[in-house]
Short mmCIF file of C-alpha atoms in Angstrom, two decimals:
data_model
loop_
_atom_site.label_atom_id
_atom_site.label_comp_id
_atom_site.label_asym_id
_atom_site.label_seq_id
_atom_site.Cartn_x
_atom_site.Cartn_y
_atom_site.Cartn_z
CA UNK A 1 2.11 -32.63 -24.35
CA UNK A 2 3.63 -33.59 -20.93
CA UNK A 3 4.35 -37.25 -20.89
CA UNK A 4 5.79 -38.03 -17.80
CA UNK A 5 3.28 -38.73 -15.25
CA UNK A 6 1.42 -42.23 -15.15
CA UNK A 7 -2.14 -41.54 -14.60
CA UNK A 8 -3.66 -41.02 -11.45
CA UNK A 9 -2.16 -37.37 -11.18
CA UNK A 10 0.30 -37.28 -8.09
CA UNK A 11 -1.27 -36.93 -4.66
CA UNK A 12 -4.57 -37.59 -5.74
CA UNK A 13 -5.43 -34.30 -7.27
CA UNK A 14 -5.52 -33.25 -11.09
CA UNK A 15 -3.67 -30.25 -12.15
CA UNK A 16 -7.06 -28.50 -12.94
CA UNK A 17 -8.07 -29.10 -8.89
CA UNK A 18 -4.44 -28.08 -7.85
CA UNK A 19 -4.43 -24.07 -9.28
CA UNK A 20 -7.80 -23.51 -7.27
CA UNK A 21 -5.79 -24.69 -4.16
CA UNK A 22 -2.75 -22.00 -4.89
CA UNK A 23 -4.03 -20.02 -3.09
CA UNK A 24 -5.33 -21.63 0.14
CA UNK A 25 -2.12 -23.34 0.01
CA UNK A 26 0.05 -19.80 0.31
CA UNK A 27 -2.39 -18.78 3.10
CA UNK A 28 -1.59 -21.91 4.95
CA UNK A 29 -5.34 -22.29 5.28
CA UNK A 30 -5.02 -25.83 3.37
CA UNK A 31 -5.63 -29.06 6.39
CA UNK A 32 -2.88 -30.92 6.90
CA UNK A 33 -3.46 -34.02 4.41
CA UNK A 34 -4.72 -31.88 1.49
CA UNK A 35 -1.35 -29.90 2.55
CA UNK A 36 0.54 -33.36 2.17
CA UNK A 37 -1.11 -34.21 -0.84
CA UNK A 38 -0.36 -31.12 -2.73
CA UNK A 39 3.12 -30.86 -2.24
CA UNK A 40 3.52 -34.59 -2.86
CA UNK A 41 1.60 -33.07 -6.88
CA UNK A 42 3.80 -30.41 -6.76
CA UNK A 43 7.29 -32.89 -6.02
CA UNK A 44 6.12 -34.78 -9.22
CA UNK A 45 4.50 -32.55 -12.00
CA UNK A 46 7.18 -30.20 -13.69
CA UNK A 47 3.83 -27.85 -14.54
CA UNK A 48 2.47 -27.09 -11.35
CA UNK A 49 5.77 -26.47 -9.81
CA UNK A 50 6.11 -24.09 -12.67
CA UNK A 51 2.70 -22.53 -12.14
CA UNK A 52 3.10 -21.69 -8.54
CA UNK A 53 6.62 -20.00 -9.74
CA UNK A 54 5.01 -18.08 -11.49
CA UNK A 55 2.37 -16.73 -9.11
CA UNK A 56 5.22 -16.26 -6.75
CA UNK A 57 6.75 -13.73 -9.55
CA UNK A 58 3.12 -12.38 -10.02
CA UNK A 59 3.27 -12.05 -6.16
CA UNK A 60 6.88 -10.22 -5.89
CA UNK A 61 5.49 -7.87 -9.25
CA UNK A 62 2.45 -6.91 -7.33
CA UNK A 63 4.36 -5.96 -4.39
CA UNK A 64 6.67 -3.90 -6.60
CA UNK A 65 3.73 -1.80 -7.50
CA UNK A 66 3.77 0.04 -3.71
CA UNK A 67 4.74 3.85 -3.83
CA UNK A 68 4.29 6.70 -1.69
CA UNK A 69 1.80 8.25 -4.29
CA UNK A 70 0.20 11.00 -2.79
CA UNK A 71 -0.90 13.95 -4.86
CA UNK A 72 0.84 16.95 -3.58
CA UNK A 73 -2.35 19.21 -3.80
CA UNK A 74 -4.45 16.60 -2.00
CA UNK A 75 -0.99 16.47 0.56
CA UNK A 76 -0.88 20.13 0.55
CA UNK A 77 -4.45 20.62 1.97
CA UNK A 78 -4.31 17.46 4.57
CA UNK A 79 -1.27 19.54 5.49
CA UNK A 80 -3.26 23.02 5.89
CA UNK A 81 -5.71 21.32 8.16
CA UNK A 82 -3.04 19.68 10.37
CA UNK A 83 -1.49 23.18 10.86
CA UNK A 84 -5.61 24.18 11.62
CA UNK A 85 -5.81 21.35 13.83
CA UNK A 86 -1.79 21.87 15.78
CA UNK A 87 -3.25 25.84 16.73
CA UNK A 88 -6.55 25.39 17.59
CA UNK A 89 -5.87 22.18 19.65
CA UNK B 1 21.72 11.11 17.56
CA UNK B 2 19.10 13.00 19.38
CA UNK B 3 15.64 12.34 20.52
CA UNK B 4 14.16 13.63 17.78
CA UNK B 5 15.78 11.46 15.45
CA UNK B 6 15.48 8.45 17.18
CA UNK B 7 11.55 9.23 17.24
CA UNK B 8 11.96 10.07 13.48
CA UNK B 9 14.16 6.94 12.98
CA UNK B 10 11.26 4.59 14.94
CA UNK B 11 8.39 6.40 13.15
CA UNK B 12 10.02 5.24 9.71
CA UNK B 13 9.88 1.96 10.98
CA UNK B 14 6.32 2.27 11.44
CA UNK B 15 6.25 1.72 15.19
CA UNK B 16 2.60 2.68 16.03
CA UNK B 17 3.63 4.18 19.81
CA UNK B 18 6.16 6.73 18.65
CA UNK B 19 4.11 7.68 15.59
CA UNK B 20 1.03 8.35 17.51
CA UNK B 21 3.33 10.19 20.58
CA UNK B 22 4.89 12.55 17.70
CA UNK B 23 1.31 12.80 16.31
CA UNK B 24 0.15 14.16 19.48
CA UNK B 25 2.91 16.31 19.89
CA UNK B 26 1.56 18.32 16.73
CA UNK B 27 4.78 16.65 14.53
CA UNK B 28 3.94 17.59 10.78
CA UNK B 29 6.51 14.88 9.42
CA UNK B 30 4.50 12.18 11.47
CA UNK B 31 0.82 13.43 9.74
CA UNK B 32 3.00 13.10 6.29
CA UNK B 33 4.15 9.72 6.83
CA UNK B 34 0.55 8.22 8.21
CA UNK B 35 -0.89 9.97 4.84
CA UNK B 36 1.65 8.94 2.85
CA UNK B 37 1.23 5.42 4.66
CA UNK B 38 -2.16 4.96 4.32
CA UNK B 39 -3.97 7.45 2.17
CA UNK B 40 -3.79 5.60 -0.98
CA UNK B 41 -5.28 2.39 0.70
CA UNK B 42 -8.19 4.55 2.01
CA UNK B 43 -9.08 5.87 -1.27
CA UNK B 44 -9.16 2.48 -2.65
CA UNK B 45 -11.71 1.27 0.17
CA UNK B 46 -13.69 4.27 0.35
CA UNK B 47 -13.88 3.64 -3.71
CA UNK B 48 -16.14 0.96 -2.58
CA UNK B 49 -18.97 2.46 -1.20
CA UNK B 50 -18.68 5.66 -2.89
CA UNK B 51 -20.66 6.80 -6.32
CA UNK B 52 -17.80 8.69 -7.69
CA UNK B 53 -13.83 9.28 -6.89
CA UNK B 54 -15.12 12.64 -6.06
CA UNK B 55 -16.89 11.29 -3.45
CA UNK B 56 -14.27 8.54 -2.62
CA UNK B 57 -11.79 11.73 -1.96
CA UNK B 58 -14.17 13.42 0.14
CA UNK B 59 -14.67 10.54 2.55
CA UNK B 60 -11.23 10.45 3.03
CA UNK B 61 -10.52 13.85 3.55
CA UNK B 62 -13.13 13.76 6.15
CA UNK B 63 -11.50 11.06 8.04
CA UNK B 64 -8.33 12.50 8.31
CA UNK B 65 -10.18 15.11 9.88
CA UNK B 66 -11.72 12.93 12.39
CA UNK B 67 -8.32 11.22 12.96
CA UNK B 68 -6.84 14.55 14.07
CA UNK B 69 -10.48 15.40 15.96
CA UNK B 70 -10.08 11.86 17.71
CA UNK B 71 -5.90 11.42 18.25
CA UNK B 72 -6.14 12.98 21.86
CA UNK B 73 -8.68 10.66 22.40
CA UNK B 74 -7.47 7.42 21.21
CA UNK B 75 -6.62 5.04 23.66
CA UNK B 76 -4.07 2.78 20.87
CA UNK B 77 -6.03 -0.93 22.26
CA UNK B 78 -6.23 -1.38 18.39
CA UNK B 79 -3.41 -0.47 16.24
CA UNK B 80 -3.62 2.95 14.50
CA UNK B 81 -4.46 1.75 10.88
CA UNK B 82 -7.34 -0.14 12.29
CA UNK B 83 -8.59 2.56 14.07
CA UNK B 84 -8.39 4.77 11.09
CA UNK B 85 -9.79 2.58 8.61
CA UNK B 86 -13.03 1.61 11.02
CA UNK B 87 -13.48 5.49 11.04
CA UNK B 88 -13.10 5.52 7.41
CA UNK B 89 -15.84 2.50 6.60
CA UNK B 90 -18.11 3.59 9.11
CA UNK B 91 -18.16 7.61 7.15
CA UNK B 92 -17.84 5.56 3.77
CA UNK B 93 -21.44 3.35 4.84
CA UNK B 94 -23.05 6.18 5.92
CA UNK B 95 -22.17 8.64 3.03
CA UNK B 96 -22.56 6.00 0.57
CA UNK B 97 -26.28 4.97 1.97
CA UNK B 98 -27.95 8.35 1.20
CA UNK B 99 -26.64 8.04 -2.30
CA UNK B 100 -28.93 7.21 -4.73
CA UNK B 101 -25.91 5.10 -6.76
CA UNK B 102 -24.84 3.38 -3.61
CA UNK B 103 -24.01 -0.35 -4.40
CA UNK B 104 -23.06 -2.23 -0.48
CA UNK B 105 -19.82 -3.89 -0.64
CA UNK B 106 -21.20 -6.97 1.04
CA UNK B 107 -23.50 -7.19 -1.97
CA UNK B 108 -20.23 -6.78 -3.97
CA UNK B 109 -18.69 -9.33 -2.38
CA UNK B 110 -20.97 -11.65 -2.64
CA UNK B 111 -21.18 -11.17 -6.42
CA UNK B 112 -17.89 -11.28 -6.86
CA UNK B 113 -17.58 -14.93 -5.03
CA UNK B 114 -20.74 -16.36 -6.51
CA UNK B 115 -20.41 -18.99 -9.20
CA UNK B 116 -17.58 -20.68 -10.63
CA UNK B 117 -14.58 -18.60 -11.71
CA UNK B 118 -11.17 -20.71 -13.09
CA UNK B 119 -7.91 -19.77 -11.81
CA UNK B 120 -6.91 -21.17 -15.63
CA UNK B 121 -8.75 -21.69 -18.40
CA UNK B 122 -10.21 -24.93 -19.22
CA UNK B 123 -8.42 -25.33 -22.53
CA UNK B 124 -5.45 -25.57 -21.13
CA UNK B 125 -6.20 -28.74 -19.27
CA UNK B 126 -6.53 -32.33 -20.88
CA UNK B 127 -10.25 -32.78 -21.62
CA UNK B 128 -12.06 -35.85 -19.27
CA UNK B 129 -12.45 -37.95 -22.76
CA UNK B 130 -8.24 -38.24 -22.65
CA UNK B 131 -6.52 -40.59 -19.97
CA UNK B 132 -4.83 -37.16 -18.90
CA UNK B 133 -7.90 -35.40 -17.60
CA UNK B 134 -7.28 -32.75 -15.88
CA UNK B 135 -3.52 -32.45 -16.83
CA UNK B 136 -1.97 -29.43 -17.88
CA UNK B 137 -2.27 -30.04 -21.90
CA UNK B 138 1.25 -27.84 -22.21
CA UNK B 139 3.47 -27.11 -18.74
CA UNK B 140 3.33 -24.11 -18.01
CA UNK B 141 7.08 -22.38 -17.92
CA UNK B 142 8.68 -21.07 -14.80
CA UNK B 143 9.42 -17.15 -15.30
CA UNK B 144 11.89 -17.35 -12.51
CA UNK B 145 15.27 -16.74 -14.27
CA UNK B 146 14.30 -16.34 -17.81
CA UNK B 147 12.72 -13.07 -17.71
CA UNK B 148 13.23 -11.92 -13.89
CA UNK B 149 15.09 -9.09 -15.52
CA UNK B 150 11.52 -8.18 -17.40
CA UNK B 151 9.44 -8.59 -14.52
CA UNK B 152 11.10 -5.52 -13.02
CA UNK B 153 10.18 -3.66 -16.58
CA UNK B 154 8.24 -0.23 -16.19
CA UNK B 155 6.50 -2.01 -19.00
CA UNK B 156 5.72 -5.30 -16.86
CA UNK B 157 4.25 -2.64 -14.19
CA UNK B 158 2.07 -1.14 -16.50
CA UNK B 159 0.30 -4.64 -17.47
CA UNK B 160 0.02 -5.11 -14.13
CA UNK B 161 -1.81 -1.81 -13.31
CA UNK B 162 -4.11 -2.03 -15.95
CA UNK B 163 -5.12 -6.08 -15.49
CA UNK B 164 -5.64 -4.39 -11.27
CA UNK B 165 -8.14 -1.78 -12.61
CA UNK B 166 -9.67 -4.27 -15.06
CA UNK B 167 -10.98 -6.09 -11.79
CA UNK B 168 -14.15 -6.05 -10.33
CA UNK B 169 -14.17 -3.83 -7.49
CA UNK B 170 -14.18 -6.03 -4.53
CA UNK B 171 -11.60 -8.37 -6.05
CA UNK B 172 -9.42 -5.32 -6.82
CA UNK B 173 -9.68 -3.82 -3.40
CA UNK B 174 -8.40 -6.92 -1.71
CA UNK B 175 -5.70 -7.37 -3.69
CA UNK B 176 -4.36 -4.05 -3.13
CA UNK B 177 -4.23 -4.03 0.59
CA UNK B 178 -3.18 -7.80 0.27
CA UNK B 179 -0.17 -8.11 -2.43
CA UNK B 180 0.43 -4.22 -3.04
CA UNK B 181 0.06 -2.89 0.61
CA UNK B 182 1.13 -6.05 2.42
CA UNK B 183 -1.80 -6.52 4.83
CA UNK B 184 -2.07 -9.01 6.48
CA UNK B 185 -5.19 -11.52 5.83
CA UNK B 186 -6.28 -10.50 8.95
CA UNK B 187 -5.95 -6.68 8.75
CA UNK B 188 -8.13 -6.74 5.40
CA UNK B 189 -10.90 -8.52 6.53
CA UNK B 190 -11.29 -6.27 9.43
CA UNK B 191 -11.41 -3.32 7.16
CA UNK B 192 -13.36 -4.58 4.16
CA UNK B 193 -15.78 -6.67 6.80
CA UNK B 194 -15.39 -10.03 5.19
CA UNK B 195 -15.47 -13.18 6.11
CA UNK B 196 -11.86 -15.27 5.99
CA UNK B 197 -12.86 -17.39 3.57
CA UNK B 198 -14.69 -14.66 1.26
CA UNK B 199 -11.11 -13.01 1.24
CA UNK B 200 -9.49 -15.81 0.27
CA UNK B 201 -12.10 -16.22 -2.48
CA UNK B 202 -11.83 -12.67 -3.78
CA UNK B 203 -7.84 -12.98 -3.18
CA UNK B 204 -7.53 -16.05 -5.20
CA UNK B 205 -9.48 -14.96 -8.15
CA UNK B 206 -7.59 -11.97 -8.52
CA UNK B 207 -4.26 -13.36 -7.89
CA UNK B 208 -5.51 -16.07 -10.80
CA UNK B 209 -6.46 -13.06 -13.34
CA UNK B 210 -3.35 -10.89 -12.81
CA UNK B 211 -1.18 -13.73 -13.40
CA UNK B 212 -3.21 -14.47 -16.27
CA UNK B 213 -2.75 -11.48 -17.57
CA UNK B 214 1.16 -11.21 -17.13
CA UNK B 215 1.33 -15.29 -18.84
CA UNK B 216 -0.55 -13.44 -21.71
CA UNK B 217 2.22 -10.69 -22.04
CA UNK B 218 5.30 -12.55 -20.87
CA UNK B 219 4.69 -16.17 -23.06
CA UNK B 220 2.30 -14.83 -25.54
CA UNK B 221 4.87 -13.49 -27.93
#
């Protein structure tokens, strides 16, 4: 049980309301004050901070997923019509 | 370095102009890398109005056809991906409509955004009887130096995959092009014809479930 925040939760907003705002909040689609308001959470509560680490790892993970996965029969007929297409056109 | 490669070298960079100049000039490397580029994304959108990957495949196939069909024509006022996917969702609406399995992905959507969906279970917040409400009841732990080296596991990759197919469709589809492609916000409404704030819906759920889903397999043993 975390101990070290006095109740109300920092900036206003409980840590419950601040993982719905993650993501608004990476999108920079947050207004200014709620902006102002979460960081000023996320300065205080050791959990949060920790949260939004790890849906920046989740984030980098995801993006380590990308791969130039294309079936080489499905690559080998795009290619046949692109030769159809380079004589006829 | 000759001409050649310096198209080849800018075409790797994914600059639309000299990709769609070697296209044009009937350059098979250039069809490889737009199909490597993009094909993958197109599946996963045509997914969406289609009955069956069968079908899904088909669409595709069809619009790479109409790419080549159209290339001479194309005037580039919209970059290349968007004009390939809008000929991809236009084929994927109108193939999908005469089947009799066809679910629209504005119907999906709004499904998928409906209701109240939590980014973190309830239980691990402080009920509103305790003078913590609302508080985490255990911090969560950063992952961020204690198990970087895992989060590059083939394992790690594999959870990942499988919590991605586990979503529902819409959810999944924008998280693909988001976080695995690297769209931008922008790019992926355009193709999936959503509002801003429905993709930011659908993003944030899925974003919540997949890290979920990795917290479950990184601090659950």
């Amino acid at each position: 049980m975390a101990t070290e925040h006095a109740v109300p939760a920092p900036g206003g907003i409980s840590c419950r309301e601040l993982v719905e705002l993650v993501t608004d909040y990476l999108e920079g689609a947050l207004s200014e004050p709620l902006r102002a308001r979460f960081e000023m959470h996320l300065a205080a509560c050791l959990g949060c901070a920790a949260y939004l680490d790890q849906m920046r790892a989740t984030l980098a993970t995801l993006g380590d997923l990308a791969e130039d996965g294309v079936l080489s029969d499905v690559r080998d007929r795009l290619l046949e019509a692109f030769r159809t297409w380079s004589r006829r056109a | 370095m000759t001409v050649i490669d310096r198209r080849a070298d800018r075409v790797a960079r994914g600059d639309d102009p000299a990709l769609l100049e070697a296209l044009r000039a009937r350059d098979e490397e250039a069809f490889v890398e737009i199909v490597s580029r993009h094909h993958r994304s197109m599946l996963r959108v045509a997914a969406l109005y289609a009955s069956s990957p069968a079908v899904a495949e088909d669409v595709v196939q069809e619009t790479w056809l109409a790419v080549l069909n159209g290339l001479d024509r194309f005037e580039g006022r919209s970059s290349l991906r968007t004009w390939i996917f809008g000929i991809l969702v236009r084929r994927a609406r109108t193939g999908g409509q005469r089947e009799a399995r066809f679910v629209p992905f504005s119907s999906l959507a709004q499904q998928e955004t409906a209701g109240g969906e939590s980014a973190v279970e309830p239980r691990f917040f402080a009920d509103t009887a305790s003078s913590w409400a609302g508080h985490w009841v255990s911090n969560p732990r950063p992952w961020t130096g204690r198990v970087d080296q895992r989060l590059l596991t083939a394992e790690t990759h594999a959870h990942v995959r499988r919590a991605i197919e586990a979503l529902p469709s819409a959810q999944r589809a924008v998280i693909v092009l988001r976080d695995v492609e690297g769209w931008s916000a922008a790019a992926a409404c355009e193709a999936l014809q959503l509002t801003p704030g429905n993709q930011r819906v659908l993003l944030h759920r899925a974003r919540a479930r997949v890290r979920t889903a990795l917290h479950e397999y990184i601090d659950g043993d």
